[in-house]
XYZ file of C-alpha atoms in Angstrom:
176
model
C 25.431 4.638 -5.051
C 23.433 4.784 -8.249
C 22.156 1.245 -8.617
C 20.624 -1.372 -6.314
C 23.089 -4.000 -7.544
C 25.930 -2.133 -5.785
C 24.161 -2.237 -2.429
C 25.829 -5.451 -1.222
C 29.253 -4.100 -2.245
C 28.584 -0.981 -0.187
C 27.845 -3.110 2.880
C 30.992 -5.185 2.357
C 33.156 -2.051 2.028
C 32.047 -0.755 5.438
C 33.728 -3.378 7.711
C 36.993 -1.432 7.791
C 35.174 1.237 9.810
C 35.132 0.543 13.546
C 31.551 1.103 14.588
C 30.082 1.428 18.046
C 26.682 2.511 16.731
C 24.684 1.388 13.748
C 24.526 3.394 10.546
C 21.185 4.199 8.990
C 21.191 4.009 5.211
C 18.529 6.204 3.627
C 17.400 5.026 0.207
C 14.456 5.197 -2.099
C 12.326 2.125 -2.608
C 14.248 1.164 -5.736
C 16.981 -0.242 -3.474
C 14.585 -2.516 -1.635
C 14.903 -6.029 -2.970
C 14.599 -9.361 -1.214
C 18.392 -9.844 -1.463
C 19.189 -6.368 -0.108
C 16.806 -6.791 2.830
C 18.359 -10.170 3.591
C 21.850 -8.654 3.443
C 20.960 -5.894 5.905
C 19.375 -8.499 8.200
C 22.370 -10.876 8.312
C 24.815 -10.813 11.220
C 27.376 -8.651 9.461
C 24.638 -6.254 8.366
C 23.360 -5.729 11.923
C 25.346 -2.513 12.131
C 23.119 -1.073 9.392
C 19.568 0.162 9.445
C 17.730 0.690 6.177
C 15.356 3.664 6.132
C 13.178 3.752 3.051
C 9.621 3.673 1.764
C 8.644 0.048 1.326
C 7.429 -1.043 -2.085
C 4.366 -2.702 -0.575
C 2.044 -4.750 -2.655
C -1.667 -4.437 -1.891
C -1.734 -7.855 -0.217
C 1.151 -6.895 2.100
C -0.467 -3.578 3.035
C -3.833 -5.251 3.600
C -2.277 -7.938 5.820
C -0.342 -5.361 7.867
C -3.464 -3.283 8.455
C -5.576 -6.343 9.298
C -2.982 -7.518 11.813
C -2.291 -4.167 13.476
C -5.304 -1.824 13.139
C -6.468 -2.425 16.720
C -2.961 -1.631 18.027
C -2.638 1.568 16.015
C -5.900 3.130 17.200
C -5.018 2.899 20.903
C -4.768 5.937 23.163
C -1.084 5.215 23.841
C -0.383 5.747 20.120
C -2.165 9.083 19.781
C 0.246 11.800 18.662
C -0.565 14.805 20.853
C -1.665 17.936 19.037
C -2.623 16.065 15.871
C -5.552 14.022 14.682
C -3.196 11.101 14.133
C -2.310 7.819 15.758
C 1.029 6.227 14.924
C 3.220 3.339 15.954
C 5.838 0.967 14.657
C 5.159 -2.722 14.159
C 7.346 -5.640 13.192
C 6.071 -7.559 10.200
C 7.469 -9.505 7.271
C 7.992 -8.001 3.839
C 9.771 -9.888 1.065
C 10.480 -12.684 3.526
C 12.352 -10.433 5.966
C 11.256 -9.037 9.323
C 11.068 -5.244 9.098
C 9.970 -2.393 11.336
C 7.073 -0.621 9.716
C 5.610 2.713 10.761
C 1.838 2.856 10.480
C -0.261 5.979 10.924
C -3.989 6.609 11.065
C -5.184 10.167 10.483
C -8.752 10.755 11.658
C -9.053 13.885 9.500
C -7.759 12.221 6.359
C -10.147 9.248 6.512
C -13.383 11.208 5.781
C -11.683 13.075 2.928
C -10.531 9.791 1.353
C -14.013 8.303 1.760
C -15.648 11.279 0.017
C -13.075 11.144 -2.809
C -13.643 7.420 -3.226
C -17.441 7.733 -3.409
C -17.075 10.535 -5.965
C -14.977 8.135 -8.038
C -17.591 5.364 -7.664
C -20.346 7.816 -8.701
C -18.383 8.888 -11.792
C -17.861 5.258 -12.712
C -21.609 4.552 -12.328
C -22.418 7.529 -14.555
C -19.970 6.270 -17.173
C -21.483 2.790 -16.995
C -24.978 4.223 -17.476
C -23.824 6.149 -20.547
C -22.087 3.091 -21.950
C -25.190 1.014 -21.215
C -27.297 3.351 -23.388
C -24.846 2.758 -26.227
C -24.989 -1.020 -25.661
C -21.211 -0.868 -25.447
C -19.278 -4.074 -24.711
C -17.100 -3.750 -21.609
C -14.894 -6.764 -22.216
C -11.838 -4.478 -22.358
C -12.910 -2.166 -19.485
C -10.982 -3.551 -16.505
C -11.178 -0.306 -14.533
C -14.821 -0.992 -13.693
C -14.448 -4.633 -12.735
C -12.707 -3.950 -9.400
C -15.767 -2.302 -7.863
C -18.553 -3.496 -10.176
C -19.775 -6.945 -11.165
C -20.411 -6.658 -14.903
C -22.457 -9.212 -16.816
C -22.443 -8.979 -20.590
C -25.470 -10.225 -22.518
C -26.871 -9.922 -26.045
C -28.559 -6.598 -25.156
C -25.357 -5.035 -23.801
C -24.546 -5.457 -20.117
C -25.746 -5.090 -16.564
C -23.712 -4.046 -13.546
C -23.910 -4.122 -9.798
C -21.632 -2.617 -7.153
C -19.297 -5.027 -5.358
C -20.032 -4.045 -1.770
C -17.336 -6.308 -0.332
C -14.591 -4.688 -2.447
C -15.895 -1.211 -1.603
C -16.035 -2.021 2.123
C -12.446 -3.326 1.985
C -11.273 -0.031 0.489
C -13.204 1.983 3.094
C -11.631 0.045 5.999
C -8.202 1.305 4.920
C -9.061 4.995 4.512
C -6.950 7.299 6.664
C -3.999 4.914 6.991
C -0.435 5.488 5.849
C 2.191 2.747 5.958
């Protein structure tokens, strides 16, 4: 089907098939809406599984990792022959219970940390250059996530937001 609005019609057209096993529907995340998740979760939809990347918002991803990080990094979840832990967890997304696969790659985490600190360093260098120009940063939102910026009559001052940086670092190496 070409559009998410036809999803419920697809599910209603399937009842004429006698099913002993469930059918897994593979979609892209464009088909994931609150209504479509609810439809798959209702009694009639129990014969369907929906396999797709979830369109997670940062708050959902953060909550999932906060709730399940200790579970993921257990020996029982180590995937032999890799540097990865992985497991499935049940959590709620868009008001519906869903099975989510969460992975932690020990080799990926250091790489992501280095990349992130290179980004922070570039941003600090840019801020220093802008500071010399006494440039107003009122329209520079990209810096405000990781820097506390105070504008004054001489230009501005900035300071790293350690709490925001630490939050990012806690999630390095994970894939949901």
